[in-house]
mmCIF file of C-alpha atoms and ligand atoms in Angstrom:
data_model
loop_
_atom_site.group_PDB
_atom_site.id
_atom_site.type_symbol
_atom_site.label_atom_id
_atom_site.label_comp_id
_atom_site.label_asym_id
_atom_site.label_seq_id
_atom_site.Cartn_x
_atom_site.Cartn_y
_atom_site.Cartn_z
ATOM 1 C CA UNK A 250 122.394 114.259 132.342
ATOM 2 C CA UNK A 251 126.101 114.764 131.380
ATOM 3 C CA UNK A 252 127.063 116.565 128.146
ATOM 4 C CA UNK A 253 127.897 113.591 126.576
ATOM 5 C CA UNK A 254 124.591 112.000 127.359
ATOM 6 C CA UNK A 255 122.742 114.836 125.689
ATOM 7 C CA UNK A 256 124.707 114.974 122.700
ATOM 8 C CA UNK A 257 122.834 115.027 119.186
ATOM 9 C CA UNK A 258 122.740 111.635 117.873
ATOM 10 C CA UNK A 259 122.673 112.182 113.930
ATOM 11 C CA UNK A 260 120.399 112.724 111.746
ATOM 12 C CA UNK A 261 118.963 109.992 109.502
ATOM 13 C CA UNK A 262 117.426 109.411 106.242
ATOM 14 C CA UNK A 263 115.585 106.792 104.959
ATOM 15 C CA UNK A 264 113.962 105.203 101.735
ATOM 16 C CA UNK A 265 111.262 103.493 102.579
ATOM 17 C CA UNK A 266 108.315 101.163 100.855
ATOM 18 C CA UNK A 267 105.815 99.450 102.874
ATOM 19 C CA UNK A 268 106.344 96.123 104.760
ATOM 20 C CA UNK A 269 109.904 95.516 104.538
ATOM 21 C CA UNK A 270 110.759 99.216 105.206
ATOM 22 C CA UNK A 271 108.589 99.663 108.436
ATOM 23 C CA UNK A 272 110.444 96.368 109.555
ATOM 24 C CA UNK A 273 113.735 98.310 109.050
ATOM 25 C CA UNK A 274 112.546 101.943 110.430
ATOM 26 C CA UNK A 275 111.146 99.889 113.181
ATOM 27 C CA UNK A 276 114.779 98.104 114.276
ATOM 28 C CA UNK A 277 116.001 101.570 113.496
ATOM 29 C CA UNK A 278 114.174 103.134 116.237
ATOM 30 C CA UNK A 279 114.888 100.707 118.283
ATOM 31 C CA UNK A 280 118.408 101.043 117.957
ATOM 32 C CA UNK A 281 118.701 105.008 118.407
ATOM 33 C CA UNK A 282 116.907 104.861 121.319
ATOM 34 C CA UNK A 283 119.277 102.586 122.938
ATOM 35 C CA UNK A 284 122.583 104.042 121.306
ATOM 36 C CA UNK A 285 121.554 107.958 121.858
ATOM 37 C CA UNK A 286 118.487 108.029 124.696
ATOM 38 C CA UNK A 287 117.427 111.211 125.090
ATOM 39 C CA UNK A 288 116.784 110.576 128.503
ATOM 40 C CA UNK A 289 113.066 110.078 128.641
ATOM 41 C CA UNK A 290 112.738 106.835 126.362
ATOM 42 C CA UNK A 291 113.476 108.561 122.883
ATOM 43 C CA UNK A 292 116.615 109.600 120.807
ATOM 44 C CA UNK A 293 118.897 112.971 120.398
ATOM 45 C CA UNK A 294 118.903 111.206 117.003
ATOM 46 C CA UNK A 295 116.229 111.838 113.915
ATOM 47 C CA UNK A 296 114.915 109.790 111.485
ATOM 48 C CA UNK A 297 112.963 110.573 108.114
ATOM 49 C CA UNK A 298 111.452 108.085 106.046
ATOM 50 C CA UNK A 299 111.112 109.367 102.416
ATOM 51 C CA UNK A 300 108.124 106.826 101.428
ATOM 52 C CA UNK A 301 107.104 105.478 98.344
ATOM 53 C CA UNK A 302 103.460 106.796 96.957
ATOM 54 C CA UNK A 303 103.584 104.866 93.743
ATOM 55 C CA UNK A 304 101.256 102.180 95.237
ATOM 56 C CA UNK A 305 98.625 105.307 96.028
ATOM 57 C CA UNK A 306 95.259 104.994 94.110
ATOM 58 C CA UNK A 307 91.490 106.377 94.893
ATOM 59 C CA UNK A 308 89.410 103.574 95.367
ATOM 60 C CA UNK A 309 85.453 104.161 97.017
ATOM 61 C CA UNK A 310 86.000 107.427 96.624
ATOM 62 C CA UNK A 311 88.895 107.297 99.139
ATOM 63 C CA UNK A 312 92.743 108.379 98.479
ATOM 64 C CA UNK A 313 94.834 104.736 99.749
ATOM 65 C CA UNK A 314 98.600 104.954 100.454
ATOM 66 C CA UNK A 315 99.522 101.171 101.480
ATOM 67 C CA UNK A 316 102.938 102.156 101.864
ATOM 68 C CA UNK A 317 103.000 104.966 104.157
ATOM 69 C CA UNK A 318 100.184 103.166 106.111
ATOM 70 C CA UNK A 319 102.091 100.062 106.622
ATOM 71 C CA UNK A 320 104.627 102.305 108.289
ATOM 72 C CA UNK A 321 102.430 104.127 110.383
ATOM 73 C CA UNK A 322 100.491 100.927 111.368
ATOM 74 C CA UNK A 323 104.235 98.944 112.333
ATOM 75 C CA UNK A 324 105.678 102.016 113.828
ATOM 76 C CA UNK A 325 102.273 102.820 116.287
ATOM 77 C CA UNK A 326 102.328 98.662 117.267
ATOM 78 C CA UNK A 327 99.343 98.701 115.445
ATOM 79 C CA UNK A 328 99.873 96.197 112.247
ATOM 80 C CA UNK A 329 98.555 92.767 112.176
ATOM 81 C CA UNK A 330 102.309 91.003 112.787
ATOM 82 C CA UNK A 331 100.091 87.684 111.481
ATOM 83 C CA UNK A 332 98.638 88.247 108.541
ATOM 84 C CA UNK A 333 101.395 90.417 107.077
ATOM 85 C CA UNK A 334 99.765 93.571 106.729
ATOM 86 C CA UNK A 335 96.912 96.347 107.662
ATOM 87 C CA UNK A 336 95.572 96.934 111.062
ATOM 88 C CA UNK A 337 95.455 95.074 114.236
ATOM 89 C CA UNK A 338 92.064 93.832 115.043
ATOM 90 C CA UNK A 339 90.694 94.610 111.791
ATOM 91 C CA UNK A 340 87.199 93.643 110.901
ATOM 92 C CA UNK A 341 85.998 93.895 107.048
ATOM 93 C CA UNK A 342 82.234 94.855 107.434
ATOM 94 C CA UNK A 343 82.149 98.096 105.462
ATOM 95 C CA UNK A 344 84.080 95.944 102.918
ATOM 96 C CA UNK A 345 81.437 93.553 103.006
ATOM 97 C CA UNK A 346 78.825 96.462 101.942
ATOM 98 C CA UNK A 347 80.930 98.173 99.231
ATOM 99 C CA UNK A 348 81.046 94.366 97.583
ATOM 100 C CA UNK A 349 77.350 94.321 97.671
ATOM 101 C CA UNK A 350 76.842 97.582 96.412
ATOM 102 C CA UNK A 351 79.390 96.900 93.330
ATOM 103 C CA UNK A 352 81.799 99.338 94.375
ATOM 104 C CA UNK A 353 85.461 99.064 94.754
ATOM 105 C CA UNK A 354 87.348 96.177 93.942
ATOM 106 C CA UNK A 355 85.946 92.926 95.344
ATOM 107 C CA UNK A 356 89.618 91.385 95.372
ATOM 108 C CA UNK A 357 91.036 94.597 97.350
ATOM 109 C CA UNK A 358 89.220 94.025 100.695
ATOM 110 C CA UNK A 359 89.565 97.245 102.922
ATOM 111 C CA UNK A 360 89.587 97.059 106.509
ATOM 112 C CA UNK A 361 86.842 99.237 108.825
ATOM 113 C CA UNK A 362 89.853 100.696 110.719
ATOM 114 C CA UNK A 363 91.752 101.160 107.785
ATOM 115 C CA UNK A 364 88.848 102.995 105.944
ATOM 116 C CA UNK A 365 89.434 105.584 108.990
ATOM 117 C CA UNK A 366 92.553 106.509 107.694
ATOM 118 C CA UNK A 367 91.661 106.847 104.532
ATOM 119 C CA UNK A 368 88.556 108.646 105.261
ATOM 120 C CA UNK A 369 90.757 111.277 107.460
ATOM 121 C CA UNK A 370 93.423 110.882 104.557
ATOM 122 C CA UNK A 371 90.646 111.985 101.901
ATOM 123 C CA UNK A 372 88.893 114.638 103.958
ATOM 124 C CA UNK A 373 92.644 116.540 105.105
ATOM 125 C CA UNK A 374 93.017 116.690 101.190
ATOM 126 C CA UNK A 375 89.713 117.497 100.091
ATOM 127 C CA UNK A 376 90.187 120.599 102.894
ATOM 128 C CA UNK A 377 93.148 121.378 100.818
ATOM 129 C CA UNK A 378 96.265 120.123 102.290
ATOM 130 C CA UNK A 379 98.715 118.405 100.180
ATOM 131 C CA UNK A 380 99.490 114.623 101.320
ATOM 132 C CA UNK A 381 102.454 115.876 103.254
ATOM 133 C CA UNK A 382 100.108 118.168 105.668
ATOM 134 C CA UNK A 383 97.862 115.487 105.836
ATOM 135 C CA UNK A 384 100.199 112.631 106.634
ATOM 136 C CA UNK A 385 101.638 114.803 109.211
ATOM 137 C CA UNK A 386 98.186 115.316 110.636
ATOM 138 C CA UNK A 387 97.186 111.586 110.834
ATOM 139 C CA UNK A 388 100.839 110.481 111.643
ATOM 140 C CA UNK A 389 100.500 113.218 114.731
ATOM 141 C CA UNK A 390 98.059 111.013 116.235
ATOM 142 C CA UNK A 391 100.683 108.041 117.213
ATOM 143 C CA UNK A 392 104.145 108.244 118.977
ATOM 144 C CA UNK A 393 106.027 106.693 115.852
ATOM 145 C CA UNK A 394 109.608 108.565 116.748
ATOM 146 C CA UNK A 395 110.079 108.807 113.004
ATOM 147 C CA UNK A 396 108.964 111.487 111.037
ATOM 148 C CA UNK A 397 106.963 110.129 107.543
ATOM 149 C CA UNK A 398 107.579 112.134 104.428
ATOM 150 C CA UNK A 399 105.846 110.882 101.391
ATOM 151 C CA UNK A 400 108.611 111.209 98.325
ATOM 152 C CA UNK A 401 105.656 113.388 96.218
ATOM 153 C CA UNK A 402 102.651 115.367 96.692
ATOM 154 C CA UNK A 403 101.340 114.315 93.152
ATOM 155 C CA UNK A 404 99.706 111.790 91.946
ATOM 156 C CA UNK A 405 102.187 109.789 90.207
ATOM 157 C CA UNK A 406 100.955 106.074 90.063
ATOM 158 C CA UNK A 407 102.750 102.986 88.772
ATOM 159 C CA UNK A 408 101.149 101.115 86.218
ATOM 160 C CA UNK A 409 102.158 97.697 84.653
ATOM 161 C CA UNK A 410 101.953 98.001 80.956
ATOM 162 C CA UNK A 411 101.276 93.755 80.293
ATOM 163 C CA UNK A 412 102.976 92.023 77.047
ATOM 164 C CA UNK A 413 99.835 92.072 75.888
ATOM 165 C CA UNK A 414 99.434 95.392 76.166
ATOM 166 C CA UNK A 415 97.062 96.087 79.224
ATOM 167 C CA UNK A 416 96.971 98.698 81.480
ATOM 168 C CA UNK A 417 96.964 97.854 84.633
ATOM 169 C CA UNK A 418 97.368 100.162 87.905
ATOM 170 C CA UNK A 419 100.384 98.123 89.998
ATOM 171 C CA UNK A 420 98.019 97.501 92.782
ATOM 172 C CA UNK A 421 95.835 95.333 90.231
ATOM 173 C CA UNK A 422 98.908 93.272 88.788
ATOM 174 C CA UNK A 423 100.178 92.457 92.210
ATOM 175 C CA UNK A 424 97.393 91.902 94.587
ATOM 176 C CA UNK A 425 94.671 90.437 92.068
ATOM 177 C CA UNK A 426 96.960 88.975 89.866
ATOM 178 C CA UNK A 427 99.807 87.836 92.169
ATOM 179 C CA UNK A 428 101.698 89.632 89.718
ATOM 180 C CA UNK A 429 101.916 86.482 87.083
ATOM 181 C CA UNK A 430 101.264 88.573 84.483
ATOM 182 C CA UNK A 431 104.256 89.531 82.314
ATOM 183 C CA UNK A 432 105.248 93.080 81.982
ATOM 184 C CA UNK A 433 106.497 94.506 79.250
ATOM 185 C CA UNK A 434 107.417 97.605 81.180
ATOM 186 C CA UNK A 435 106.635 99.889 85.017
ATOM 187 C CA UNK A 436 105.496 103.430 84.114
ATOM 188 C CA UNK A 437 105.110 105.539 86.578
ATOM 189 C CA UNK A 438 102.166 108.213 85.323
ATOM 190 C CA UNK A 439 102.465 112.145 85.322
ATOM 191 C CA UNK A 440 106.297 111.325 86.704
ATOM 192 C CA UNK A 441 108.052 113.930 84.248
ATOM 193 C CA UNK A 442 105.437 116.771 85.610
ATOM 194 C CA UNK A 443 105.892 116.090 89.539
ATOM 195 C CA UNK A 444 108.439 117.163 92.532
ATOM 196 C CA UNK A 445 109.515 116.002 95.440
ATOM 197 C CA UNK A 446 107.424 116.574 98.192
ATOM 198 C CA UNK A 447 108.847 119.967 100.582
ATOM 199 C CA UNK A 448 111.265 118.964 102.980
ATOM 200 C CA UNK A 449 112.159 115.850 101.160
ATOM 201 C CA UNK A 450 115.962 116.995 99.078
ATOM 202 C CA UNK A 451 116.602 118.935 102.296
ATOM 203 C CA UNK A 452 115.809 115.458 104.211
ATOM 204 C CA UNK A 453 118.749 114.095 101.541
ATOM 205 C CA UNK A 454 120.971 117.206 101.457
ATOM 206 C CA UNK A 455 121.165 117.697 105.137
ATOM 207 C CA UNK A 456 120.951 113.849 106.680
ATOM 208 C CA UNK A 457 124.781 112.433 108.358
ATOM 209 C CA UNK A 458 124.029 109.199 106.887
ATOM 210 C CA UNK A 459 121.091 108.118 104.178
ATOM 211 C CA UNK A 460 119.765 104.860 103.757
ATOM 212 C CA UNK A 461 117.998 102.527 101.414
ATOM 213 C CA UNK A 462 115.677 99.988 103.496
ATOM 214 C CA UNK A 463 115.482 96.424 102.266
ATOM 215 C CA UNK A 464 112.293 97.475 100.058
ATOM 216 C CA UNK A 465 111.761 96.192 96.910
ATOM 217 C CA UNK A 466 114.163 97.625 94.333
ATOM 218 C CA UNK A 467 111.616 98.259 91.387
ATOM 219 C CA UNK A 468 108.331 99.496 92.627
ATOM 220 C CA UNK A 469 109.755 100.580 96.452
ATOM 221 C CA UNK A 470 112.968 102.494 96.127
ATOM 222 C CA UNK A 471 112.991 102.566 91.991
ATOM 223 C CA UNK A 472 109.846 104.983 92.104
ATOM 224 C CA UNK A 473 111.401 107.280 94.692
ATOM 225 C CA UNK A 474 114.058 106.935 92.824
ATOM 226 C CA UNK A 475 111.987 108.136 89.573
ATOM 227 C CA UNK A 476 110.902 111.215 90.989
ATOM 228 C CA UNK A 477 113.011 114.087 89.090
ATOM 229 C CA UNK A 478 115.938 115.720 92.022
ATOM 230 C CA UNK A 479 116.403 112.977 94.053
ATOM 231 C CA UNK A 480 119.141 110.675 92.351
ATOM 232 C CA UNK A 481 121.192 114.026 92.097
ATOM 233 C CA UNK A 482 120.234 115.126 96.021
ATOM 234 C CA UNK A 483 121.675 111.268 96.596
ATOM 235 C CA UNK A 484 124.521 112.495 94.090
ATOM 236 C CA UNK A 485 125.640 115.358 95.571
ATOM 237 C CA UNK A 486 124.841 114.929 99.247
ATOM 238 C CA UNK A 487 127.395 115.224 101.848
ATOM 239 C CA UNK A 488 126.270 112.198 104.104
ATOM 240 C CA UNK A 489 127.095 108.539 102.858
ATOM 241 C CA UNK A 490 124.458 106.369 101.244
ATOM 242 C CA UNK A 491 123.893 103.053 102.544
ATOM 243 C CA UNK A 492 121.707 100.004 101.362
ATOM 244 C CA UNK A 493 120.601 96.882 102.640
ATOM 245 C CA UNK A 494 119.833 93.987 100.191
ATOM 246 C CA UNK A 495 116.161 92.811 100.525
ATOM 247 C CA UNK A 496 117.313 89.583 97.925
ATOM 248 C CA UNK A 497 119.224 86.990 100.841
ATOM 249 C CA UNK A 498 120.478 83.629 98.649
ATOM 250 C CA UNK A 499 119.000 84.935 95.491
ATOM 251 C CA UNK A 500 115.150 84.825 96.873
ATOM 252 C CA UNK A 501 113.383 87.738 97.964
ATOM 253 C CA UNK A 502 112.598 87.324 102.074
ATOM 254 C CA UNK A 503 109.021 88.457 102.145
ATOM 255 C CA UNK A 504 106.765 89.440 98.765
ATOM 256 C CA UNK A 505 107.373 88.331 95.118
ATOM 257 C CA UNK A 506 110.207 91.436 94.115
ATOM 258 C CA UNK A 507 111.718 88.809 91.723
ATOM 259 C CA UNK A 508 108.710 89.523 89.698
ATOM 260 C CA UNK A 509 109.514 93.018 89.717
ATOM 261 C CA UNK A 510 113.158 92.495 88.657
ATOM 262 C CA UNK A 511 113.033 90.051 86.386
ATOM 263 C CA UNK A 512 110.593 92.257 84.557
ATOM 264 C CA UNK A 513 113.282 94.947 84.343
ATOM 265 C CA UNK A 514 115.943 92.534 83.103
ATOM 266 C CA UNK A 515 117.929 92.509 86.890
ATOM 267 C CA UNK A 516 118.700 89.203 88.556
ATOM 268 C CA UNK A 517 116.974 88.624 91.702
ATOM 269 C CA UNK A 518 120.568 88.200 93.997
ATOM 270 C CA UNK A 519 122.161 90.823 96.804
ATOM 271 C CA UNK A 520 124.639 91.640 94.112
ATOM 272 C CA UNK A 521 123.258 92.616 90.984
ATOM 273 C CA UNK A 522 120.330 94.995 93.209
ATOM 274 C CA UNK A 523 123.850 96.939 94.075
ATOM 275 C CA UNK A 524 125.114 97.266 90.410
ATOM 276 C CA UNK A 525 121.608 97.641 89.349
ATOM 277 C CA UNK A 526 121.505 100.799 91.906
ATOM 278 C CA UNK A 527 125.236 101.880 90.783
ATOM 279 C CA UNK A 528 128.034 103.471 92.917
ATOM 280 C CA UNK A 529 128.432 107.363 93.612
ATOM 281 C CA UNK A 530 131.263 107.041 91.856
ATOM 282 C CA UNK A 531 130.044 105.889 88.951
ATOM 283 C CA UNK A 532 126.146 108.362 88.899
ATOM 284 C CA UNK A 533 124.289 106.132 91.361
ATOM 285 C CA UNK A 534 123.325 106.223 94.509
ATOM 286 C CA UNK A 535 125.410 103.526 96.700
ATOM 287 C CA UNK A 536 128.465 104.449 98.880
ATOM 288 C CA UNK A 537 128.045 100.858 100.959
ATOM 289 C CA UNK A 538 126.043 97.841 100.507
ATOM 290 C CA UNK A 539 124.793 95.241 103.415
ATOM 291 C CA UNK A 540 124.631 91.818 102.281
ATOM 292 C CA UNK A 541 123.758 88.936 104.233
ATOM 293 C CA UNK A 542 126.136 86.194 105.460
ATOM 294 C CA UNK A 543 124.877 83.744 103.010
ATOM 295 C CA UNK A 544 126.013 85.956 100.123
ATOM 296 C CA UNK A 545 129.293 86.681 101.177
ATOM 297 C CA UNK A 546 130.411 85.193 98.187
ATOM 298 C CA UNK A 547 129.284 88.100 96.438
ATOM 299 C CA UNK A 548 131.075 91.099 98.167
ATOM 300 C CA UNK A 549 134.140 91.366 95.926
ATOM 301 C CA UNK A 550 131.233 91.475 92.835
ATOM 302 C CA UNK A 551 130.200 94.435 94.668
ATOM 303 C CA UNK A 552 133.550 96.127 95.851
ATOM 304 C CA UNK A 553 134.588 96.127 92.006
ATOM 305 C CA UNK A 554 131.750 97.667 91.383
ATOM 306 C CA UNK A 555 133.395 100.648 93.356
ATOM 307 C CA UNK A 556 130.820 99.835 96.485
ATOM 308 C CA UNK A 557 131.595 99.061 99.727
ATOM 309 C CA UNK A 558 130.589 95.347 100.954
ATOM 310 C CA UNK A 559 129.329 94.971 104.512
ATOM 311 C CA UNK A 560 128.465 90.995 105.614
ATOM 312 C CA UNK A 561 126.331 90.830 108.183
ATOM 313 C CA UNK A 562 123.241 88.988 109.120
ATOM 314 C CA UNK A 563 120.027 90.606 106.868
ATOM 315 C CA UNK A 564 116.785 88.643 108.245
ATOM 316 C CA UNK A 565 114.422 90.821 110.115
ATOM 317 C CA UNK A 566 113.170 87.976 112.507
ATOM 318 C CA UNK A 567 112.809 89.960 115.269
ATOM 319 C CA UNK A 568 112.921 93.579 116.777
ATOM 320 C CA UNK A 569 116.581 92.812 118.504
ATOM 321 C CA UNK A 570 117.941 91.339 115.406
ATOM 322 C CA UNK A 571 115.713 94.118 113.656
ATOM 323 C CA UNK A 572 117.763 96.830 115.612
ATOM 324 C CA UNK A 573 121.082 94.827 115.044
ATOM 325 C CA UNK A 574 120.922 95.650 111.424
ATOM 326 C CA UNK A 575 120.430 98.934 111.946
ATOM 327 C CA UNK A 576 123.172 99.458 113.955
ATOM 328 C CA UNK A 577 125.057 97.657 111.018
ATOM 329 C CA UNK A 578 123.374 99.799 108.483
ATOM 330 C CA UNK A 579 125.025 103.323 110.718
ATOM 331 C CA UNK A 580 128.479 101.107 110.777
ATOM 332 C CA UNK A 581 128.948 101.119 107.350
ATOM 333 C CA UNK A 582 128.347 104.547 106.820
ATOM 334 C CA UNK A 583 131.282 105.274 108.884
ATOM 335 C CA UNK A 584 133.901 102.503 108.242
HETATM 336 P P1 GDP B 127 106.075 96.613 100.307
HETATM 337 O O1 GDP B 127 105.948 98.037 99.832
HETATM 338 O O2 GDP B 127 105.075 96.265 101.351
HETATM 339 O O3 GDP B 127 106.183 95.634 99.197
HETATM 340 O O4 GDP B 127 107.437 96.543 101.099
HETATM 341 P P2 GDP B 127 108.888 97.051 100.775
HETATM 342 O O5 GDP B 127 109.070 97.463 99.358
HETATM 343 O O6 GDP B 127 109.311 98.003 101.836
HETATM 344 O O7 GDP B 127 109.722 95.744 101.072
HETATM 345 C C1 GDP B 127 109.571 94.563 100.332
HETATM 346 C C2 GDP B 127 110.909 93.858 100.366
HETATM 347 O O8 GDP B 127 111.329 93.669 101.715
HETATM 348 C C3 GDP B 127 110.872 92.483 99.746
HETATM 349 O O9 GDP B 127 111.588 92.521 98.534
HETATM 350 C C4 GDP B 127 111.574 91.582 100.760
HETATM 351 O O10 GDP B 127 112.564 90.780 100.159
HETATM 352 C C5 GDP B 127 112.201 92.563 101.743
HETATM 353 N N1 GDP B 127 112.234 92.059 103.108
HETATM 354 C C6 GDP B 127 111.172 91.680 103.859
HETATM 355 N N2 GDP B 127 111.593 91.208 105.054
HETATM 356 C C7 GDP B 127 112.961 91.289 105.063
HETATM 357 C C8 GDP B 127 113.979 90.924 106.001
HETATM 358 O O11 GDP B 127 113.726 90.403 107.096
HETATM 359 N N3 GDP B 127 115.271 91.186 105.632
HETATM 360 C C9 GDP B 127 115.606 91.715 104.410
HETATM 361 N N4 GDP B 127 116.899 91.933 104.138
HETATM 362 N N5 GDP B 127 114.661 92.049 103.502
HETATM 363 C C10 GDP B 127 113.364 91.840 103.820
HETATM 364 CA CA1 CA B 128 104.473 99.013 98.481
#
């Protein structure tokens, strides 16, 4: 291999929620594997996913993280491309027990293969670790090529406080109630007491390029976000911070995120996300912004808003197109 060949390819940092992120990590990997091959099918370059864990809850008895799951599950060819979500060749007959025991919720159906994750999940932390040493021992287990932090080793949940007044845990308002019922406001519990997980501000600090995957603004990227040092790691970093819009023609692609933002009083289009998230220069977190062709209407919204506008195509169809964006996500860090 020549010198140029083995060359470090950069280092990469990513904010990640569930579905929509693993899509992007996923084209991501694909991409740095192709631009800087280490020779023996991966990359000279690293990634780091700083997941979401505001989704987390203990349900059976068992500690569930759909977000970092959904990444492991896409990123080990392992996710059920169908349906959406969970694991490949799932079966639900454990489910099937819990429901006739009365334990669990009977609208949140948990797949057998699943449940081994979150058994190994709940046993690494009932041992002791903290959710970082345990997703590093169950992520060990596949060849992802990314390395998974989750944004916090505490518990902090988000809950939907309803108009009405209910409490509800987020996983309740948007699974069992297709999240139709209005919010009066996302709180995200015990979030003034927690930290980011080890490894995570130096993940921000000492990245060449950060991005934001097309997650959902609110409950994806708004509770890492949340989590007290890492809008002023974003601040103060040295690399450039780079988004992707997951709202294409003012809809969401996948999922119902316009529920999310309308609750928080932000339109659901490519450029008020961007203003919503703020430029560096103004104490957010945005150097660049990816829009999708259909928007490109919008980019001069977005440039006055002291953020760089990148047009390019946004939909995830499939991995090449996947990897495309990527590589158009790493462009715009370096105009
Ligand atoms: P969740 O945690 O499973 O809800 O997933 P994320 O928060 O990571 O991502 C959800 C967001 O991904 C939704 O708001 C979608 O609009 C967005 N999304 C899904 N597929 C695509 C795609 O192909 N392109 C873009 N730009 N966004 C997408
Ligand atoms: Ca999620």
């Amino acid at each position: 291999m020549s010198n140029l060949e083995s060359a470090p390819g950069p280092q990469i940092t990513v904010l990640s929620g569930g579905v929509g992120g693993a899509r992007f990590l996923r084209g991501l990997r694909e991409h740095v594997r192709a631009a800087y091959p280490d020779g023996s099918g991966g990359s000279t370059a690293s990634i780091t996913a700083i997941v979401n864990t505001g989704d987390d809850m203990w349900l059976t008895g068992l500690r569930i993280a759909p977000d970092l799951d959904s990444i492991m599950y896409t990123l080990a060819g392992e996710n059920d491309e169908v349906r959406g979500w969970g694991r490949l060749g799932e079966s639900e007959r454990v489910s099937g027990e819990l429901r006739a025991y009365g334990v669990g919720w009977d609208w949140f159906t948990l797949g057998d293969l699943d449940l081994g994750t979150h058994i190994a999940r709940t046993s690494y932390l009932r041992a002791g670790l903290t959710l970082s040493e345990a997703t590093a021992r169950i992520t060990s287990r596949w060849d992802l090529g990314v390395r998974l932090l989750p944004v916090t080793d505490d518990e902090v949940e988000t809950h939907v406080i309803a108009q009405s007044g209910e409490d509800l845990h987020f996983q309740e308002w948007w699974t069992r109630h297709r999240a139709t019922v209005p919010v009066r406001e996302f709180v995200q519990r015990n979030l003034s007491e927690s930290t980011p997980a080890p490894e995570v501000l130096a993940a921000i600090a000492e990245a060449d390029v950060v991005l934001l995957a097309p997650s959902n603004p609110v409950v994806s990227i708004g509770t890492i976000l949340g989590i007290p040092g890492i809008r002023h790691a974003l601040s103060t970093t040295a690399a450039p911070v780079v988004g992707v819009s997951p709202i294409i023609g003012g809809a969401v692609v996948r999922g119902m995120a316009d529920a999310c933002l309308s609750a928080i009083g932000v339109a659901t289009s490519a450029d008020a996300v961007a203003l919503h998230y703020r430029s560096r220069v103004d104490g957010g977190v945005l150097d660049a912004w990816l829009i999708d062709e259909l928007d490109a209407e919008l980019a001069p919204t977005v440039e006055a808003a002291g953020i760089r506008a990148s047009v390019v195509p946004l939909w995830m169809t499939d991995a090449p197109r996947s990897a495309q964006l990527a590589a158009d996500a790493l462009a715009a860090a370096a105009p």
